[in-house]
mmCIF file of C-alpha atoms and ligand atoms in Angstrom:
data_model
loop_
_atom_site.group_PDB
_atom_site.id
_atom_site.type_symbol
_atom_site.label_atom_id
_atom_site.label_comp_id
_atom_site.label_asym_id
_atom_site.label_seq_id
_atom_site.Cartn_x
_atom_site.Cartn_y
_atom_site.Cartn_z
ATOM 1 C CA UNK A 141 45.168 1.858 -91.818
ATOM 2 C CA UNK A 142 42.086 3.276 -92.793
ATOM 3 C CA UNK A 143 39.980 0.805 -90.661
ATOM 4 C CA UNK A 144 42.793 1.820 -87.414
ATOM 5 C CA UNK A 145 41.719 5.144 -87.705
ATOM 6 C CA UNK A 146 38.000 4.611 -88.484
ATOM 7 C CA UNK A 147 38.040 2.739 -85.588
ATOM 8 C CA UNK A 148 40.445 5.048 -83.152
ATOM 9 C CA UNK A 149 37.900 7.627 -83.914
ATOM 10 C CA UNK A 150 34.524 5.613 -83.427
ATOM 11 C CA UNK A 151 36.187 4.758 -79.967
ATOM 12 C CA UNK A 152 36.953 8.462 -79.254
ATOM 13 C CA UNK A 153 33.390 9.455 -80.298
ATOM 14 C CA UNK A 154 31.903 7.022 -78.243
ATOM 15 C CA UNK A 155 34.165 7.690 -75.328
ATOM 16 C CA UNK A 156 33.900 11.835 -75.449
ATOM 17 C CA UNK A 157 29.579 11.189 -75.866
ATOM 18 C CA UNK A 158 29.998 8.354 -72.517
ATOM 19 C CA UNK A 159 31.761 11.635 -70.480
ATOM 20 C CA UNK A 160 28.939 13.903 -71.629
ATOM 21 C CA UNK A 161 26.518 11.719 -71.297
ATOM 22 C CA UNK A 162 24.078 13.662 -67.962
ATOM 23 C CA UNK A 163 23.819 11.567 -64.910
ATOM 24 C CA UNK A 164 19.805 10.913 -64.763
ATOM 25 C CA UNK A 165 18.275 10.981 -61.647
ATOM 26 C CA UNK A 166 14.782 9.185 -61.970
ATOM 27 C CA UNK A 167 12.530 10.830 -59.015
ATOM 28 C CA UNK A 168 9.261 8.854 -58.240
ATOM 29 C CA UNK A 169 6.603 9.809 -56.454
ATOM 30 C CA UNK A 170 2.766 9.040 -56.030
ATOM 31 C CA UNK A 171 1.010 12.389 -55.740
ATOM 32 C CA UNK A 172 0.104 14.971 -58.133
ATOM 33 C CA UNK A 173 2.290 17.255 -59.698
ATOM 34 C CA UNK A 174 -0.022 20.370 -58.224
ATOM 35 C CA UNK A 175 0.742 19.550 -54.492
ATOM 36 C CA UNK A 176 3.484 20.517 -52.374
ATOM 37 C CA UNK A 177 6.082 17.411 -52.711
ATOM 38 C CA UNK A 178 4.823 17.428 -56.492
ATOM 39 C CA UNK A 179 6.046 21.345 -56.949
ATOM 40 C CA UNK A 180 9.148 20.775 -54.789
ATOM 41 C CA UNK A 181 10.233 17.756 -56.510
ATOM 42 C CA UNK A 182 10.085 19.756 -59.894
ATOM 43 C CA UNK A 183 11.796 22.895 -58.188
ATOM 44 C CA UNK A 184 14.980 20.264 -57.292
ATOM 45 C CA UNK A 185 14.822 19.606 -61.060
ATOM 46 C CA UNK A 186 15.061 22.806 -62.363
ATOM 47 C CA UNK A 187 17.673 23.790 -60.030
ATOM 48 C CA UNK A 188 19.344 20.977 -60.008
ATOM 49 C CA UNK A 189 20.014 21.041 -63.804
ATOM 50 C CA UNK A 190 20.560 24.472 -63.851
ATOM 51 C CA UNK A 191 23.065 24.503 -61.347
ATOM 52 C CA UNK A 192 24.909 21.193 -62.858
ATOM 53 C CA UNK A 193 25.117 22.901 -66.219
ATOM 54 C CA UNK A 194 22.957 19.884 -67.477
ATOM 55 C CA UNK A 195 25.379 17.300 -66.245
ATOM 56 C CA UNK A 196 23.131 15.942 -64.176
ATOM 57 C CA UNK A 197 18.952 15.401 -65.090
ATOM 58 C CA UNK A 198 16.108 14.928 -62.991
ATOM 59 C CA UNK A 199 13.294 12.600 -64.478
ATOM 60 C CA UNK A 200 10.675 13.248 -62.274
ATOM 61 C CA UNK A 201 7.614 10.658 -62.714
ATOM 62 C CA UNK A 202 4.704 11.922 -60.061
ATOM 63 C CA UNK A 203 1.197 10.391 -59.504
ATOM 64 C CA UNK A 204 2.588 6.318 -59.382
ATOM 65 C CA UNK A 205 3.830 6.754 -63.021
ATOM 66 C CA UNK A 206 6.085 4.548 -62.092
ATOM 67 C CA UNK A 207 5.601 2.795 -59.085
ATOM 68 C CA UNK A 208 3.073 2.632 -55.886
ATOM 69 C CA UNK A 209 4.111 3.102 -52.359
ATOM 70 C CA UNK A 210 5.705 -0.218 -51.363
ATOM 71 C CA UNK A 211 7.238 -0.904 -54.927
ATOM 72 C CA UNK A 212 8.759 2.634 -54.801
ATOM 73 C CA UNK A 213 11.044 2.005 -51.566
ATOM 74 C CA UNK A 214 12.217 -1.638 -53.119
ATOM 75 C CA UNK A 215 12.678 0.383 -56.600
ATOM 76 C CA UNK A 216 15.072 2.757 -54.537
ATOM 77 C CA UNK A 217 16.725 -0.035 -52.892
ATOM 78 C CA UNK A 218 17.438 -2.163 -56.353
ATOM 79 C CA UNK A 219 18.820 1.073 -57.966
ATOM 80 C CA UNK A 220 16.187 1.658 -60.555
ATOM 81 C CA UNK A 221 15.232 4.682 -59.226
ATOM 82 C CA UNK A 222 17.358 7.199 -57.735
ATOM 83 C CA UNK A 223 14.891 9.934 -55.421
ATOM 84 C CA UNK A 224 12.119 9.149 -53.828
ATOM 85 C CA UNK A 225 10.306 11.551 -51.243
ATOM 86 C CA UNK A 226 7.981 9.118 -49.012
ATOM 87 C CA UNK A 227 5.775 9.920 -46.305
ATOM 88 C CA UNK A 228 7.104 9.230 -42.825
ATOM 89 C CA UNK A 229 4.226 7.179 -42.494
ATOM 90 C CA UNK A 230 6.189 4.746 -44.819
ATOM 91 C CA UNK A 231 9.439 3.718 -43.592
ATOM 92 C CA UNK A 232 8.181 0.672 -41.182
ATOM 93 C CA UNK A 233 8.257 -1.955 -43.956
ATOM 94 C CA UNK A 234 11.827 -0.494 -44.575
ATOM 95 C CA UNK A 235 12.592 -1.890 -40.909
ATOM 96 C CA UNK A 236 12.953 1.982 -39.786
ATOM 97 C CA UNK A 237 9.890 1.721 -37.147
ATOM 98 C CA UNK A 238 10.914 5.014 -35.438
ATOM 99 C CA UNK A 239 9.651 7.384 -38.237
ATOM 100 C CA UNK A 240 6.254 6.406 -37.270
ATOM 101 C CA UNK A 241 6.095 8.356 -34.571
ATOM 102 C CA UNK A 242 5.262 11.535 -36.444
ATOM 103 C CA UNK A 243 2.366 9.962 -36.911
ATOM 104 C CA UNK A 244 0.970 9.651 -33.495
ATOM 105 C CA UNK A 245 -2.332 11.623 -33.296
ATOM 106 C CA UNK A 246 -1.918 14.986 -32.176
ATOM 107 C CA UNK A 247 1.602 14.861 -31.292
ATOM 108 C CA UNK A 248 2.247 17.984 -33.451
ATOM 109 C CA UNK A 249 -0.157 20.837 -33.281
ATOM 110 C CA UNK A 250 1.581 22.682 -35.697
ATOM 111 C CA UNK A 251 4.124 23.625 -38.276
ATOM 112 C CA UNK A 252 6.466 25.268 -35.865
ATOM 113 C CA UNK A 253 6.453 22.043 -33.472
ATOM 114 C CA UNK A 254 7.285 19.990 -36.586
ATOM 115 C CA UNK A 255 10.282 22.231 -37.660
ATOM 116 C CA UNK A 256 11.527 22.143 -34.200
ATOM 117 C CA UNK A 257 11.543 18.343 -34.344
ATOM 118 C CA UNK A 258 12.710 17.489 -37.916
ATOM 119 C CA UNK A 259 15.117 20.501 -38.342
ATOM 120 C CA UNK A 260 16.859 19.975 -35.120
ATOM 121 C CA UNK A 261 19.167 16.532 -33.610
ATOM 122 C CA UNK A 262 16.306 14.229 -33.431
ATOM 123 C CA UNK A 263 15.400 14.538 -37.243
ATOM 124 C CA UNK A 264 19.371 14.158 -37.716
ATOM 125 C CA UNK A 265 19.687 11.398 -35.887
ATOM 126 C CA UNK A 266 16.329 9.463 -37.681
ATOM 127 C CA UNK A 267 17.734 10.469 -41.244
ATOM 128 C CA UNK A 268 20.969 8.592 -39.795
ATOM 129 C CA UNK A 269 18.708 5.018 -39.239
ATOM 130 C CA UNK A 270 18.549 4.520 -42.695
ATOM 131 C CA UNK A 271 22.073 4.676 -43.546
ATOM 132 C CA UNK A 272 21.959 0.846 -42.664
ATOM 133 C CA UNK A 273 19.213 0.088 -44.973
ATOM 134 C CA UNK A 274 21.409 1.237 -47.954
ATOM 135 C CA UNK A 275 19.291 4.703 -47.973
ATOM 136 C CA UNK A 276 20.172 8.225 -47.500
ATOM 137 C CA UNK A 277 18.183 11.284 -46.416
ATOM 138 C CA UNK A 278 18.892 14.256 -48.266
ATOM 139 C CA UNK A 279 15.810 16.243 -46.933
ATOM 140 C CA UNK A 280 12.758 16.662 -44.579
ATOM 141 C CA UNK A 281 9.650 18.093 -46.798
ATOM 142 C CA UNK A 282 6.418 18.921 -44.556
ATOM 143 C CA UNK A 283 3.064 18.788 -46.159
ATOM 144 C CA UNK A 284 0.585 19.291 -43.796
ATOM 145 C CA UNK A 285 -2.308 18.292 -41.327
ATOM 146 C CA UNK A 286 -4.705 15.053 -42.253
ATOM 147 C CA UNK A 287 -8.571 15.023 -41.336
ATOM 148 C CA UNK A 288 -10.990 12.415 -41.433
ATOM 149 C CA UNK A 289 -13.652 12.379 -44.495
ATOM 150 C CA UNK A 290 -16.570 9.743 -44.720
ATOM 151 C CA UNK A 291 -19.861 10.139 -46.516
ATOM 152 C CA UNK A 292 -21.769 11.016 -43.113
ATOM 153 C CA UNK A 293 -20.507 13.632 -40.951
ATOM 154 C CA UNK A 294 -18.075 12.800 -38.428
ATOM 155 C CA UNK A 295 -18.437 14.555 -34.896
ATOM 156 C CA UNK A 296 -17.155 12.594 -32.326
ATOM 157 C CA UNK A 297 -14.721 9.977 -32.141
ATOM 158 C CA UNK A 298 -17.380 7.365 -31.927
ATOM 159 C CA UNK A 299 -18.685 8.311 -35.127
ATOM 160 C CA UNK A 300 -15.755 6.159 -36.742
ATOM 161 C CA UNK A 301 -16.645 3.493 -34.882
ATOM 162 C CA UNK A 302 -17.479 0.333 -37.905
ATOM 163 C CA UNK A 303 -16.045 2.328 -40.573
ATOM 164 C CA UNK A 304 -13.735 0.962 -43.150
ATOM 165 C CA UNK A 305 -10.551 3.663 -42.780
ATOM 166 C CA UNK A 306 -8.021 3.602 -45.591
ATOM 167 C CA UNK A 307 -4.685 4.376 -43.928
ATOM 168 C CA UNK A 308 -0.802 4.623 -44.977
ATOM 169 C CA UNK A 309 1.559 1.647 -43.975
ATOM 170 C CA UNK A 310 2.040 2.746 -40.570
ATOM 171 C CA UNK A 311 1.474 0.765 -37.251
ATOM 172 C CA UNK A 312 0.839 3.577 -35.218
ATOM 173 C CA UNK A 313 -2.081 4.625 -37.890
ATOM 174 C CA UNK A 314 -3.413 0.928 -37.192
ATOM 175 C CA UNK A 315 -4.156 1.533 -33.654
ATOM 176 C CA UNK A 316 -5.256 4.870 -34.091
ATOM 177 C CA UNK A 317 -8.033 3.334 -35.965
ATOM 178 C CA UNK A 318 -8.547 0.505 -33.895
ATOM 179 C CA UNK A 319 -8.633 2.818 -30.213
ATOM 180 C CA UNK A 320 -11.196 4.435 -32.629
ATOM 181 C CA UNK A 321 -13.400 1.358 -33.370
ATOM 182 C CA UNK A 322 -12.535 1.379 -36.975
ATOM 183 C CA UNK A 323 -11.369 -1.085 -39.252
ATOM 184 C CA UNK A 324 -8.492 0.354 -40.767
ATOM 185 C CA UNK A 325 -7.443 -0.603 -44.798
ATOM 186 C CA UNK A 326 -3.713 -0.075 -45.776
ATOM 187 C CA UNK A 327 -3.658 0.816 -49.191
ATOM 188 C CA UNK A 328 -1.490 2.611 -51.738
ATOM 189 C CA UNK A 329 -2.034 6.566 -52.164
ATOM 190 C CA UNK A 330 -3.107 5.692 -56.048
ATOM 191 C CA UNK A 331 -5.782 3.482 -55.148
ATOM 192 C CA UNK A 332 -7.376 5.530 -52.671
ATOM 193 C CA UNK A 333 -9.908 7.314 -54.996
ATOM 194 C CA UNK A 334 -11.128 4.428 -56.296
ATOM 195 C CA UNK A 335 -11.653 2.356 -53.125
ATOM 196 C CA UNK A 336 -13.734 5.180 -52.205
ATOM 197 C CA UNK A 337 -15.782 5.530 -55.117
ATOM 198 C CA UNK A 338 -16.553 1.753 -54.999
ATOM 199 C CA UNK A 339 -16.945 1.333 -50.922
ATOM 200 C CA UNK A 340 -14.375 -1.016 -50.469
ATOM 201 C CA UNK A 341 -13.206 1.923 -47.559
ATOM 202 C CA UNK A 342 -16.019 4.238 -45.831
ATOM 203 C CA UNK A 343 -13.447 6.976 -45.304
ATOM 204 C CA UNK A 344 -9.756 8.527 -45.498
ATOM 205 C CA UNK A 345 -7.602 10.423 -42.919
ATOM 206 C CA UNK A 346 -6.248 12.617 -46.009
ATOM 207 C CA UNK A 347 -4.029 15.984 -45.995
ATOM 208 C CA UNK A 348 -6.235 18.442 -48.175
ATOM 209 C CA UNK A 349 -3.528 18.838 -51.183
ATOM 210 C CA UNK A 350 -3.936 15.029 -51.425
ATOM 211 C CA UNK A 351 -7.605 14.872 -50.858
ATOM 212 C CA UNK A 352 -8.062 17.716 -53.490
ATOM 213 C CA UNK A 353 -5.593 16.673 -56.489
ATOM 214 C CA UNK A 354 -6.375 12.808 -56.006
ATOM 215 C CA UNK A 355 -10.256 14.225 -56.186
ATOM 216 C CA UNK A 356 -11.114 11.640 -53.511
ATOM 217 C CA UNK A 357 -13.270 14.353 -52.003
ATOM 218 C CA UNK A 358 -15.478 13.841 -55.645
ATOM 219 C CA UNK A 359 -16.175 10.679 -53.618
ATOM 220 C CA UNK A 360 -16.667 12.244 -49.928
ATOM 221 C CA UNK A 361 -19.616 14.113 -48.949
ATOM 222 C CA UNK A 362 -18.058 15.172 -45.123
ATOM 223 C CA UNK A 363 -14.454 16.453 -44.054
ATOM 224 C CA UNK A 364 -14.389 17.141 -40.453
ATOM 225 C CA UNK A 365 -10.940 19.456 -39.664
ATOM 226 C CA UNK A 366 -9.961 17.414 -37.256
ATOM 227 C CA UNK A 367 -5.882 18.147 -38.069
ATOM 228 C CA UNK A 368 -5.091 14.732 -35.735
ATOM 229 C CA UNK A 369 -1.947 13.999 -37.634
ATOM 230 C CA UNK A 370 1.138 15.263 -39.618
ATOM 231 C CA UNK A 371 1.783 14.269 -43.197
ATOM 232 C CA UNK A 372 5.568 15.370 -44.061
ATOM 233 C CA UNK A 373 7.947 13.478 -46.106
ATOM 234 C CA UNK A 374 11.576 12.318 -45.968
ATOM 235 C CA UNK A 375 13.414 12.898 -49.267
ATOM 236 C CA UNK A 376 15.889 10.206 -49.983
ATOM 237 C CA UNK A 377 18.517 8.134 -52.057
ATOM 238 C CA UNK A 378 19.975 5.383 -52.855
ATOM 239 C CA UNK A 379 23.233 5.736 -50.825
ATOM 240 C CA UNK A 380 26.036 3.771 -53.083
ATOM 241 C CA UNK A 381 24.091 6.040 -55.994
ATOM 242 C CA UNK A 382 24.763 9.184 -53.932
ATOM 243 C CA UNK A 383 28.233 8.035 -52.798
ATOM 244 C CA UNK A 384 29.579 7.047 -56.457
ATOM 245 C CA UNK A 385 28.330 10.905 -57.682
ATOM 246 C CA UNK A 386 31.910 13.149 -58.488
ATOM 247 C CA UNK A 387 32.159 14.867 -55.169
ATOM 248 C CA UNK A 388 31.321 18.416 -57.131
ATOM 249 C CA UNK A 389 28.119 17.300 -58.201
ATOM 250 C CA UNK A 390 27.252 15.765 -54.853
ATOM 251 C CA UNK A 391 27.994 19.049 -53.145
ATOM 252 C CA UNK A 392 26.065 20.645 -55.969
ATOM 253 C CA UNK A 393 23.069 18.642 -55.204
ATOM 254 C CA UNK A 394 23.031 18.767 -51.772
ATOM 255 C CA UNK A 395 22.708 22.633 -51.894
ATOM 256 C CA UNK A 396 20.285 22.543 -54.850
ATOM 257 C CA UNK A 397 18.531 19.819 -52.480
ATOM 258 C CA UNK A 398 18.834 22.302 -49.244
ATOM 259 C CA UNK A 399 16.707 25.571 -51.573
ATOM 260 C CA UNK A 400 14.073 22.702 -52.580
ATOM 261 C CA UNK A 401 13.346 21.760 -49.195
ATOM 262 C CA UNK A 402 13.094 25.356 -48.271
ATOM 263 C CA UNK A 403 10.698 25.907 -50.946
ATOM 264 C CA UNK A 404 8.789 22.869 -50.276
ATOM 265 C CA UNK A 405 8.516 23.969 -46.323
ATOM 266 C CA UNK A 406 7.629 27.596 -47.563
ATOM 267 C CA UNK A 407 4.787 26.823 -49.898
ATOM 268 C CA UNK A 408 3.199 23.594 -47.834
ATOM 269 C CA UNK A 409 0.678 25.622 -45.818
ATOM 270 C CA UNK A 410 -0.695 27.817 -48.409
ATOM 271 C CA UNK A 411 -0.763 24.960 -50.999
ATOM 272 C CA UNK A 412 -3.085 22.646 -48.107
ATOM 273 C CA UNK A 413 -5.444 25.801 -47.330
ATOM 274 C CA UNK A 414 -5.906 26.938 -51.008
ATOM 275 C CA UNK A 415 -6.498 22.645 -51.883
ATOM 276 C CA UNK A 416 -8.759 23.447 -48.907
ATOM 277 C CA UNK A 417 -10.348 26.445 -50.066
ATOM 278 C CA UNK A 418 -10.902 24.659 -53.549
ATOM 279 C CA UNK A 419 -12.560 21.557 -52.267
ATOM 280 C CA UNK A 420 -14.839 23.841 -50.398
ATOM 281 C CA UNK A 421 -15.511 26.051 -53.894
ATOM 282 C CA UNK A 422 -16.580 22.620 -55.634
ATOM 283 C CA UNK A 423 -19.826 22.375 -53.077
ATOM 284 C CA UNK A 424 -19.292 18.672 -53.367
ATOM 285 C CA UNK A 425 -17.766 17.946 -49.847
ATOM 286 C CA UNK A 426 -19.244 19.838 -46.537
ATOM 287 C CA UNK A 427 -16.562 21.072 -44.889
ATOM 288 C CA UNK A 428 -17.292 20.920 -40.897
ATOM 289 C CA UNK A 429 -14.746 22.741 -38.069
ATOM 290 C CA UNK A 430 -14.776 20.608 -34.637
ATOM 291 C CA UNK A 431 -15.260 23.181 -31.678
ATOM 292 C CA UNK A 432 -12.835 22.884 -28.890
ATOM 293 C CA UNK A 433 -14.916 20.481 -27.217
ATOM 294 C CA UNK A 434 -15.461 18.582 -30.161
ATOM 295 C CA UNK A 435 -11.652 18.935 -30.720
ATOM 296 C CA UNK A 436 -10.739 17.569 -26.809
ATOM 297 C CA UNK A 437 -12.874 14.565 -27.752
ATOM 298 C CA UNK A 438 -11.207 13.261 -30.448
ATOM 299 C CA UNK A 439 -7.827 14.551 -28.307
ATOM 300 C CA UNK A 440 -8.879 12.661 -25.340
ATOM 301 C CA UNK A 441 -10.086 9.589 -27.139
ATOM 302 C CA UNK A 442 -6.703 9.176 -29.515
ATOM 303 C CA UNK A 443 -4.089 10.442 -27.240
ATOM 304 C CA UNK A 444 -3.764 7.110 -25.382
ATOM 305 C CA UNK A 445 -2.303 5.784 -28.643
ATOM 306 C CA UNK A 446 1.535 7.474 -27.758
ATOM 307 C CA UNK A 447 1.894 5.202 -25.265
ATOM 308 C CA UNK A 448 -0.025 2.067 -26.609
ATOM 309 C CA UNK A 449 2.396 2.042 -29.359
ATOM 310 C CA UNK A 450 5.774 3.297 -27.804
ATOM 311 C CA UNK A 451 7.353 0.255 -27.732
ATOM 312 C CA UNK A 452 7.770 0.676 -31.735
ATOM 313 C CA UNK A 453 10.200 4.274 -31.508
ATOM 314 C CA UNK A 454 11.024 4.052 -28.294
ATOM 315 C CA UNK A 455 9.879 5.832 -24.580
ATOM 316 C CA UNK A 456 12.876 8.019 -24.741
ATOM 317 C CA UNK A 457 12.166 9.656 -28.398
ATOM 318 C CA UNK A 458 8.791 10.310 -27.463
ATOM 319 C CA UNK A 459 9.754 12.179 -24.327
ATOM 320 C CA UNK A 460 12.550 14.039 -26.178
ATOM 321 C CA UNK A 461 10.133 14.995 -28.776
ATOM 322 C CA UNK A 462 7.694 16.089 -25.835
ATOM 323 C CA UNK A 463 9.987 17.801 -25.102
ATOM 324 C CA UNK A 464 10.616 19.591 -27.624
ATOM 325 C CA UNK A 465 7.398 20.579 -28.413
ATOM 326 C CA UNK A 466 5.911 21.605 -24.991
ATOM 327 C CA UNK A 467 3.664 18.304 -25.221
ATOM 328 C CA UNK A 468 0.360 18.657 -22.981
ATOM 329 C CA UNK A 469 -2.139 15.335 -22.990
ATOM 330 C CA UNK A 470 -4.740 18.375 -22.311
ATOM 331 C CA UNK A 471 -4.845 21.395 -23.933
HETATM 332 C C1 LMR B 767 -0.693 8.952 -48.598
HETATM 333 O O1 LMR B 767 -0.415 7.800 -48.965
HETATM 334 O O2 LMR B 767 -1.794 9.279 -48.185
HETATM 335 C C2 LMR B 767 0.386 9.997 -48.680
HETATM 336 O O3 LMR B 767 1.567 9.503 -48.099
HETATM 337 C C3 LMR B 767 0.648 10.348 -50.109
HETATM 338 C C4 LMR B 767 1.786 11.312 -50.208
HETATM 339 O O4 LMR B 767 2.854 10.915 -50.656
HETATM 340 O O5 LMR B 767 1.565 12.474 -49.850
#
């Protein structure tokens, strides 16, 4: 008898700590907690646990903790991670080719354009691509504009010509650097600073935030501000994760999830001009501003890419999002 009820109440222990027990959310990512998707990502947690009562928790591991760029996404896709918040540049490999075309040089020429994009039915109908690759999109975060950095100074568009570009996982970044002349290196985010500190790449189109908190510009004597292309980030899930969630905790997170991409959109441009200002504080990197002609150059010479490439998202989202934006090949 006394075993029966030494074991009736093990069992109700056990059972009573299994319903308390917090659903745990791991969150990877691959940049520095002091950058806008590293702030954001810790915002969601706070909220997110706040607003759960603790019944759910976000682990967030930044800076590759836990895994780089490519092992991240197949992470996600295995289940042993739950959030990830990857660069648009990213989703190719994933089979979702269409996200690349936020990376088409100077397709955006600024925030608002982006916003009108992502925030409206053509970001809807993207996030809805990756429903098919087990994934779903819970978010658009924007970061900000990338620039070129080298050891010498970069003026024209010829300058790159030869030089050993590390780039993101995109196709459309690819040509870019090959219209360029360059010989572009895909590599992950974390092994950026050191493939720059050794010369195994000459140079990096980097956001500032990035360039800053990675301290790749340690390593980089010139940053032109040539602001050719959009770094912004999709955040996302594993869907039969997100689906299985008790439909008050999903509905929970997906408003906790709404206020963090608010946040992140809200603090992205003054976290990329104070990274920015910082990099310029340190003296180590000479911070050059193209003039409009030197500007039209690199335009003119990296512009040709949208349609070199549209076969990969398609004529018609590229005139939609031309659209959108008031797209002129000249300014
Ligand atoms: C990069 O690889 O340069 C960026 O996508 C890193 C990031 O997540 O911001």
């Amino acid at each position: 008898m006394r075993t029966l009820l030494a074991a009736i109440l093990a069992l109700t222990v056990t059972s009573s700590f299994a319903a308390e027990a917090p659903i745990v959310i791991k969150f990877s990512h691959v940049v520095a907690v002091d950058t806008p998707k590293g702030k954001a990502a810790d915002y969601f947690k706070k909220i997110a646990e706040e607003r759960t009562k603790g019944r759910v928790k976000v682990e967030v591991y930044p800076n590759s903790q836990l895994y780089k760029d490519k092992e991240e996404m197949e992470a996600l896709q295995l289940g042993a991670v739950q959030m990830l918040a990857p660069s648009l540049a990213k989703f190719g490999p994933l089979g979702v080719k269409e996200f690349e075309i936020f990376d088409l040089p100077y397709i955006f020429d600024s925030y608002a354009e982006v916003d009108k994009v992502m925030k409206g039915p053509i970001g809807a109908k993207l996030f809805t691509k990756l429903e098919t690759k087990g994934i779903k999109a819970l978010g658009f975060w924007e970061n900000g504009f990338k620039n070129f950095s080298s050891n010498k100074p970069i003026r024209t568009p010829n300058d790159l010509r030869g030089m050993k570009i590390r780039i993101q996982s995109s196709k459309v970044l690819d040509e870019e650097m090959r219209t360029l002349g360059a010989l572009p290196q895909v590599m992950a985010f974390s092994e950026v600073y050191q493939a720059l500190q050794t010369g195994v790449v000459d140079g990096t189109e980097l956001e500032p935030s990035n360039l800053y908190t990675s301290k790749a510009f340690e390593v980089q004597k010139h940053l032109t501000l040539t602001n050719h292309g959009f770094l912004g980030y999709a955040v996302i899930v594993n869907k039969t994760f997100w689906e299985g969630l008790p439909a008050d905790i999903r509905a929970t997170l997906t408003t906790a999830m709404n206020d963090s991409s608010t946040y992140a959109n809200q603090i992205a441009k003054q976290e990329t001009d104070k990274a920015l200002a910082a990099i310029k504080a340190s003296g180590k990197t000479t911070i050059y501003t193209p003039t409009a002609a030197e500007r039209a150059a690199f335009r003119k010479a990296l512009i040709p890419v949208h349609q070199k490439m549209s076969s990969r998202f398609g004529q018609d989202l590229l005139t939609e999002i031309y659209k959108e934006t008031a797209f002129k090949p000249v300014e």
